[in-house]
Coordinates of C-alpha atoms and ligand atoms in Angstrom, one line a residue:
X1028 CA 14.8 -4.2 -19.9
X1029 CA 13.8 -6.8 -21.9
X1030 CA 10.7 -7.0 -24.3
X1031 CA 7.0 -7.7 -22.5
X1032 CA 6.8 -11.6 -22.0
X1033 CA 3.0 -11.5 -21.2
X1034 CA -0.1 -8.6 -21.8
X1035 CA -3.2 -9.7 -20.7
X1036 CA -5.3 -5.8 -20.7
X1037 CA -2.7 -3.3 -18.9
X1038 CA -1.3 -6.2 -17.1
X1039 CA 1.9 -7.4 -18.3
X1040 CA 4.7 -9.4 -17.0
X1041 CA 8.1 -8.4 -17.9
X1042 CA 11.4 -8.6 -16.9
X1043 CA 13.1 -5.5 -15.2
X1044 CA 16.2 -4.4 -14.2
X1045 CA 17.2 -3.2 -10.6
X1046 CA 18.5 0.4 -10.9
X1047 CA 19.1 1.3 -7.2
X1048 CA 18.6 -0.6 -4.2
X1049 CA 18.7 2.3 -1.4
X1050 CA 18.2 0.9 2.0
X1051 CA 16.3 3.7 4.6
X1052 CA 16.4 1.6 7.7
X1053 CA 17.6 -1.2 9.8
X1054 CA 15.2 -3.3 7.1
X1055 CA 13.8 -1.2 4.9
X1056 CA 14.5 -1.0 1.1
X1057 CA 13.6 1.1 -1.7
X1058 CA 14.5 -0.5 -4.5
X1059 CA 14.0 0.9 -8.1
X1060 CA 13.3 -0.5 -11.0
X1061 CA 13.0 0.2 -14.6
X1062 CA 10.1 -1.4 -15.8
X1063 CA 8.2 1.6 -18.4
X1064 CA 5.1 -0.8 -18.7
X1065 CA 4.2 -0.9 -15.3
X1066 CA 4.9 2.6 -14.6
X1067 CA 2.3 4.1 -17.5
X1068 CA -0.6 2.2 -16.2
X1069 CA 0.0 2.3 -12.1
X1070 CA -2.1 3.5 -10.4
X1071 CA -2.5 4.6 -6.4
X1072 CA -2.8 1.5 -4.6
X1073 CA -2.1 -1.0 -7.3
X1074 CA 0.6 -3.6 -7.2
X1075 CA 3.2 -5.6 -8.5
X1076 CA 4.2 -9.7 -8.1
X1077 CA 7.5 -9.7 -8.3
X1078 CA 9.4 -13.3 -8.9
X1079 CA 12.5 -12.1 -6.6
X1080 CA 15.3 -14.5 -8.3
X1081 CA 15.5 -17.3 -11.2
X1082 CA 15.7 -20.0 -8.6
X1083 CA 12.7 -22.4 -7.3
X1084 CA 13.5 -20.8 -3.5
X1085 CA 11.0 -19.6 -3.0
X1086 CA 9.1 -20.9 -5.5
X1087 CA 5.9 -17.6 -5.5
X1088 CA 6.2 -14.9 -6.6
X1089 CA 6.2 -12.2 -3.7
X1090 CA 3.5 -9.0 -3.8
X1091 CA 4.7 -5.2 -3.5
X1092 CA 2.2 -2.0 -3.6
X1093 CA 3.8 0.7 -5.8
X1094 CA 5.6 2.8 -3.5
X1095 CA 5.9 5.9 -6.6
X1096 CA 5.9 6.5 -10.2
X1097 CA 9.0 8.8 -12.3
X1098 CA 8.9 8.6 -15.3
X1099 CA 9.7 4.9 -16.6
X1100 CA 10.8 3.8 -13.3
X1101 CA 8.6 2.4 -10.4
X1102 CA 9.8 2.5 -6.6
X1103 CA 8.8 -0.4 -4.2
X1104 CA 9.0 -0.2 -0.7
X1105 CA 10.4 -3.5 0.7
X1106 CA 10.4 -4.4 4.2
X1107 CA 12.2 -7.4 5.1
X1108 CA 10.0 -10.1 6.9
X1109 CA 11.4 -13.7 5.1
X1110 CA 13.8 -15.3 2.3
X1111 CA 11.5 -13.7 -0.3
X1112 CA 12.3 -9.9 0.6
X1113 CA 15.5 -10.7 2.0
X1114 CA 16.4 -11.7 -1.4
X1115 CA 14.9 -9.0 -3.3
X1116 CA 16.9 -6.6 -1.0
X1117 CA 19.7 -8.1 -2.1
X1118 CA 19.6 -8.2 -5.3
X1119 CA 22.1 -6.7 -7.3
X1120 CA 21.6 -3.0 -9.1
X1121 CA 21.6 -4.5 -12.8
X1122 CA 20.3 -7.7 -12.1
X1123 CA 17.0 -8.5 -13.2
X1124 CA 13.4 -9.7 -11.9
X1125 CA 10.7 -10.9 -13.1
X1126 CA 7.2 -8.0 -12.3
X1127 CA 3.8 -8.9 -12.7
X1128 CA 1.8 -6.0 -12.9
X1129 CA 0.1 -3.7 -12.4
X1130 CA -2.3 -5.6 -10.4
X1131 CA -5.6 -5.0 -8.3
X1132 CA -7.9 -2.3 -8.1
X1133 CA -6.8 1.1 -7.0
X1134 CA -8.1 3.4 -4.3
X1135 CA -10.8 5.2 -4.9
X1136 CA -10.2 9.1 -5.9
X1137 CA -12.5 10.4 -8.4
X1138 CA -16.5 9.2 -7.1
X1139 CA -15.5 11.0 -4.0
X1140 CA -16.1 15.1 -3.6
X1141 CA -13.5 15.5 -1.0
X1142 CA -10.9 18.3 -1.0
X1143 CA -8.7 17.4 1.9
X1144 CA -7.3 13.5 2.2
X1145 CA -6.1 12.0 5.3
X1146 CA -3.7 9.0 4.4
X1147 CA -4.1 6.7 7.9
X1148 CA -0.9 4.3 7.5
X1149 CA 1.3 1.6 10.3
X1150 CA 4.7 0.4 9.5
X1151 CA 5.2 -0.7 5.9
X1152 CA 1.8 0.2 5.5
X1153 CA 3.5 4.0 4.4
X1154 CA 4.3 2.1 1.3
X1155 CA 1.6 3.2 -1.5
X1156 CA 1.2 6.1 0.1
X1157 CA 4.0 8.4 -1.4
X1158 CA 2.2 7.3 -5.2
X1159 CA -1.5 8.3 -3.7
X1160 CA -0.2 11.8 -2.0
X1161 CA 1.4 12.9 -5.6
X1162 CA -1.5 11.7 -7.4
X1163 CA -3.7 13.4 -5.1
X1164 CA -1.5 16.7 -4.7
X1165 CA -1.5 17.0 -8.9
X1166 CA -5.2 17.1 -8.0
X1167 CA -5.2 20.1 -5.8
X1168 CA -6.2 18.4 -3.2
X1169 CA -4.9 19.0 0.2
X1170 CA -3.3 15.9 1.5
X1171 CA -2.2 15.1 5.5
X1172 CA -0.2 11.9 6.7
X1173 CA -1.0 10.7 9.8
X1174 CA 1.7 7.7 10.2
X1175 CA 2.0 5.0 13.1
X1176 CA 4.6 2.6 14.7
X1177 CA 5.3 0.7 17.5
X1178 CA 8.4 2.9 17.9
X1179 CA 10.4 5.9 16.1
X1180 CA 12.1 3.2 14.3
X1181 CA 9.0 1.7 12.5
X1182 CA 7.9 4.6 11.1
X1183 CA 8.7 5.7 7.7
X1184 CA 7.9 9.0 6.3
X1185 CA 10.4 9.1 3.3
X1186 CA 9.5 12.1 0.7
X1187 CA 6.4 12.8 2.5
X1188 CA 4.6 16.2 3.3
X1189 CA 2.9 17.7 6.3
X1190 CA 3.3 14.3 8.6
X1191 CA 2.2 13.7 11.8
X1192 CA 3.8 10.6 13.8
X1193 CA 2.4 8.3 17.0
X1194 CA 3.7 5.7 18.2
X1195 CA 2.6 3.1 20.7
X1196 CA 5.6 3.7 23.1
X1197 CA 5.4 7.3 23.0
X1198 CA 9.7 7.2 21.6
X1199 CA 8.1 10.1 18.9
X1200 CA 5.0 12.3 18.4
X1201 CA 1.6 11.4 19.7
X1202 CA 2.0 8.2 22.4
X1203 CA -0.8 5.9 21.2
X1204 CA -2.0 4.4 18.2
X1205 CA -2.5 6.4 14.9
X1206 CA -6.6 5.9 14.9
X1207 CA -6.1 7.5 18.6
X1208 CA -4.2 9.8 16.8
X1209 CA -6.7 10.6 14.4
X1210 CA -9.7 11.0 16.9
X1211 CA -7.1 13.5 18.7
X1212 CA -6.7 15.5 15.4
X1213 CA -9.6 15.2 13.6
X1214 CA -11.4 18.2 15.2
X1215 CA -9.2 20.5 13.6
X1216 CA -8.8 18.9 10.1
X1217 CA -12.4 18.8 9.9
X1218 CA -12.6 22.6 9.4
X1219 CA -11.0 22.3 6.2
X1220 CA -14.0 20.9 4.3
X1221 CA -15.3 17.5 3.4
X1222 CA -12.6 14.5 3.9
X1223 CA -11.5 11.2 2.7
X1224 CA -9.8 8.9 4.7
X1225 CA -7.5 6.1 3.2
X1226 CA -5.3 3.6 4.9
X1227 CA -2.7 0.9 4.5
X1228 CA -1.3 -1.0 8.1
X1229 CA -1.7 -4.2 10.0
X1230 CA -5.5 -5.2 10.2
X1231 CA -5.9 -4.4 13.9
X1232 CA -5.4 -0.6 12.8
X1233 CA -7.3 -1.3 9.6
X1234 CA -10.5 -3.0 11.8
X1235 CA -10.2 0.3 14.5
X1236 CA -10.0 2.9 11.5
X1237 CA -13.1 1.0 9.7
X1238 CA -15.2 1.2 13.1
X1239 CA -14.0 5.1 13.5
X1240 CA -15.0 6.0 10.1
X1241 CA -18.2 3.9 9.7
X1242 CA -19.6 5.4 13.4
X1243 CA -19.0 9.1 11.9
X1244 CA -20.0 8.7 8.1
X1245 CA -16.1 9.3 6.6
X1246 CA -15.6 8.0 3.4
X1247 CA -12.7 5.5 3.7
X1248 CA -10.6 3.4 1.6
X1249 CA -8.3 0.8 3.0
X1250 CA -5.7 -1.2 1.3
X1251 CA -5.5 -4.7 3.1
X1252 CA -3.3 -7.4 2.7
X1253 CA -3.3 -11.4 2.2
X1254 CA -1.3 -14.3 1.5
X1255 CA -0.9 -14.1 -2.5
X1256 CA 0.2 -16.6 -5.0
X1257 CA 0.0 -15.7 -8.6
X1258 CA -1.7 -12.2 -7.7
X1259 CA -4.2 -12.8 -10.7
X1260 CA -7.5 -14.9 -9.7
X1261 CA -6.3 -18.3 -10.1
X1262 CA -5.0 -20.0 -6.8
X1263 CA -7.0 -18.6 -4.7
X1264 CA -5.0 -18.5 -2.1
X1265 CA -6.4 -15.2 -1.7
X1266 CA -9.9 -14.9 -0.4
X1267 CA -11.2 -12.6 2.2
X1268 CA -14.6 -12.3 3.8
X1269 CA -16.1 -8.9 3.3
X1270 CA -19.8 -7.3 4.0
X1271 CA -22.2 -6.9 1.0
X1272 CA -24.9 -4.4 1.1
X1273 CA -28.0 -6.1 2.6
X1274 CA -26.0 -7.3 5.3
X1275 CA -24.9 -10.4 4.4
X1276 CA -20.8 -11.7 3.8
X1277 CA -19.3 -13.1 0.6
X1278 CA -16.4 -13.9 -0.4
X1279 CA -13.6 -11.8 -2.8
X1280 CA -10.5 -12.8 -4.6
X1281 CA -7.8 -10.0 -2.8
X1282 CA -5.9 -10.1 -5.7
X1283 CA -8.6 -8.7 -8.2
X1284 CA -11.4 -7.0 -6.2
X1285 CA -8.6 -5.6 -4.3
X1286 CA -6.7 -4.7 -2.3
X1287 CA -8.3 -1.6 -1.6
X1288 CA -11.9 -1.8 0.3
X1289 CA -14.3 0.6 1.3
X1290 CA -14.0 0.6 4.8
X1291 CA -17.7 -0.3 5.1
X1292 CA -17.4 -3.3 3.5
X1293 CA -14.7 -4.8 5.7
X1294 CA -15.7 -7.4 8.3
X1295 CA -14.6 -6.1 11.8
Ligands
LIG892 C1 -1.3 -6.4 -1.9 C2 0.0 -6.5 -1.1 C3 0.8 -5.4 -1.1 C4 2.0 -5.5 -0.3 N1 2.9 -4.4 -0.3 C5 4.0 -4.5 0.4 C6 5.0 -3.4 0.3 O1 4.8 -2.4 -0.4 N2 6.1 -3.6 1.0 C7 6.4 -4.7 1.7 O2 7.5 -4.8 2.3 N3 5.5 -5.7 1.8 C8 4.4 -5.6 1.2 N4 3.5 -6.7 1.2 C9 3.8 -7.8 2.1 C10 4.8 -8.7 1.4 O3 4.2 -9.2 0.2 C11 5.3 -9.8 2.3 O4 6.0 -9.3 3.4 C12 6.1 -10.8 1.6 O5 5.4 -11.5 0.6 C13 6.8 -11.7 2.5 O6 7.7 -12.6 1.8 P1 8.9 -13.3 2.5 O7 9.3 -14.4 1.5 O8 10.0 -12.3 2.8 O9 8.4 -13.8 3.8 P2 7.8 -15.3 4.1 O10 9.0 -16.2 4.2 O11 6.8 -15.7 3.0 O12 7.1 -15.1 5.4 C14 7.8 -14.8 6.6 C15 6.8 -14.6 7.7 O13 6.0 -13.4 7.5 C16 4.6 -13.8 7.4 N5 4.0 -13.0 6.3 C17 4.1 -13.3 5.0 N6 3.4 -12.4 4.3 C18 2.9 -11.5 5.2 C19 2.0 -10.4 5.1 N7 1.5 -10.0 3.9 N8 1.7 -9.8 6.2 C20 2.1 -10.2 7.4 N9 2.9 -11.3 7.6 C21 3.3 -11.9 6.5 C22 4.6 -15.3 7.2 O14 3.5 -15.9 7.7 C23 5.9 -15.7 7.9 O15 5.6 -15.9 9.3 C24 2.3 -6.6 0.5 C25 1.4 -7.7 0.5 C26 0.2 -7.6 -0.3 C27 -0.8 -8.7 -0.3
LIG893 S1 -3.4 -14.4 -5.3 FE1 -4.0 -16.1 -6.5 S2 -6.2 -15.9 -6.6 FE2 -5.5 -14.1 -5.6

């Protein structure tokens, strides 16, 4: 890997090289790179803007949560939606990219006396959630996955403990959506003392989970996502409406005041 090319505080953009592209489904990636600058100051729920090839196509840079951490290497989860992931999938082991990172806030695990986590996720949505349940487990906290998809295909549990799976057509575990799942489960996870909830999916889920844990007083963190540019407060192409205190709604900049949310702050 070459020398850093920018530091701005932790944040640094540097240019890494691809170690392993392993592909885990029909179009799912995880794809590993060597990046040591990145990987000392990630955090759970933090991410990276990757600039997925030297040519102007496409032209942004593309954003990735940080699927796990070893060592000097970070793991990204890719799911292929466009040209921009499609490429990065492709890439080469040995070629390299350019990562911005790492970026955002983090979710939320040290204000919070819980001692059992529930990590809500949908689809690609399991991405950051490998990082958070390591994280977590090095804590001694006692971590469930409750993990949703439209079918058995969608759902992706890679290196993941004690899961439990729904999916909307009922092909595998609990037929329904995972916040019907949850209010299903929650009865008997409950006895295990206080709990945090925190979530990455689509923003229907994200919207249902909000309204579940806000009617019952759960602490809740949810990681949402936007259309990024340059992932660091200056195009704004980033904004999302979100609740303030008194009741009002202003205005945040994904990219730096997120992407994680408490759950009462997100507009439903
Ligand atoms: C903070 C953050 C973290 C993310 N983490 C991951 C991750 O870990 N793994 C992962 O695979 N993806 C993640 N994403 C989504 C990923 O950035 C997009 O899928 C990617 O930018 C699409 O690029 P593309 O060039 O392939 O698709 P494009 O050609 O840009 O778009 C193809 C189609 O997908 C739609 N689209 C683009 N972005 C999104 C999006 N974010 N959600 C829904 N639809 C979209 C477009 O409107 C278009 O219809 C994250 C996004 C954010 C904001
Ligand atoms: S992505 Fe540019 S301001 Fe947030």
């Amino acid at each position: 890997m070459s020398p850093v090319m920018l530091e701005i505080n932790s944040i640094v953009d540097v240019r890494a090289t691809i170690v392993q592209t392993r592909r885990i489904s029909s179009d799912v990636s995880i794809i590993t790179l060597n990046c040591p600058s990145v990987a000392a100051t990630a955090k759970p729920g933090s991410f990276v803007n990757v600039k997925v090839n030297t040519s102007t196509q496409p032209l942004l840079r593309r954003p990735f949560s940080i699927h796990n951490v070893q060592g000097n290497l970070i793991e990204i989860m890719v799911k292929t939606i466009g040209c921009g992931t499609a490429l990065f999938c492709d890439t080469q082991e040995g070629s390299t990219v350019m990562v911005l990172g790492p970026l955002g806030n983090c979710f939320n695990i040290i204000d919070h006396d819980f001692n059992t986590a529930i990590l809500v996720s949908g689809g690609i949505g399991t991405a950051p959630m490998l990082f958070l349940e390591r994280t977590l487990a090095a804590q001694g906290k006692k971590v469930i996955n409750l993990i949703g998809g439209r079918t058995k295909e969608d759902l992706l549990a890679q290196n993941l403990s004690d899961c439990r799976f729904s999916t909307d057509d009922g092909s595998m575990g609990f037929k329904g959506t995972v916040v019907d799942m949850l209010r299903n489960e929650l009865p008997d996870i409950e006895h295990d003392g206080t709990l945090k909830i925190f979530a990455c999916g689509p923003n229907p889920m994200l919207k249902a989970l909000a309204k579940f844990c806000n009617e019952r007083h759960i602490a809740c963190d949810l990681s949402l996502e936007s259309v990024m540019g340059c992932g660091i407060g200056i195009c704004y192409g980033c904004s999302v409406e979100i609740n303030t205190p008194d009741g009002g709604i202003r205005t945040i900049l994904l990219c730096r005041e997120g992407p994680v949310i408490d759950a009462k702050l997100l507009v439903v």
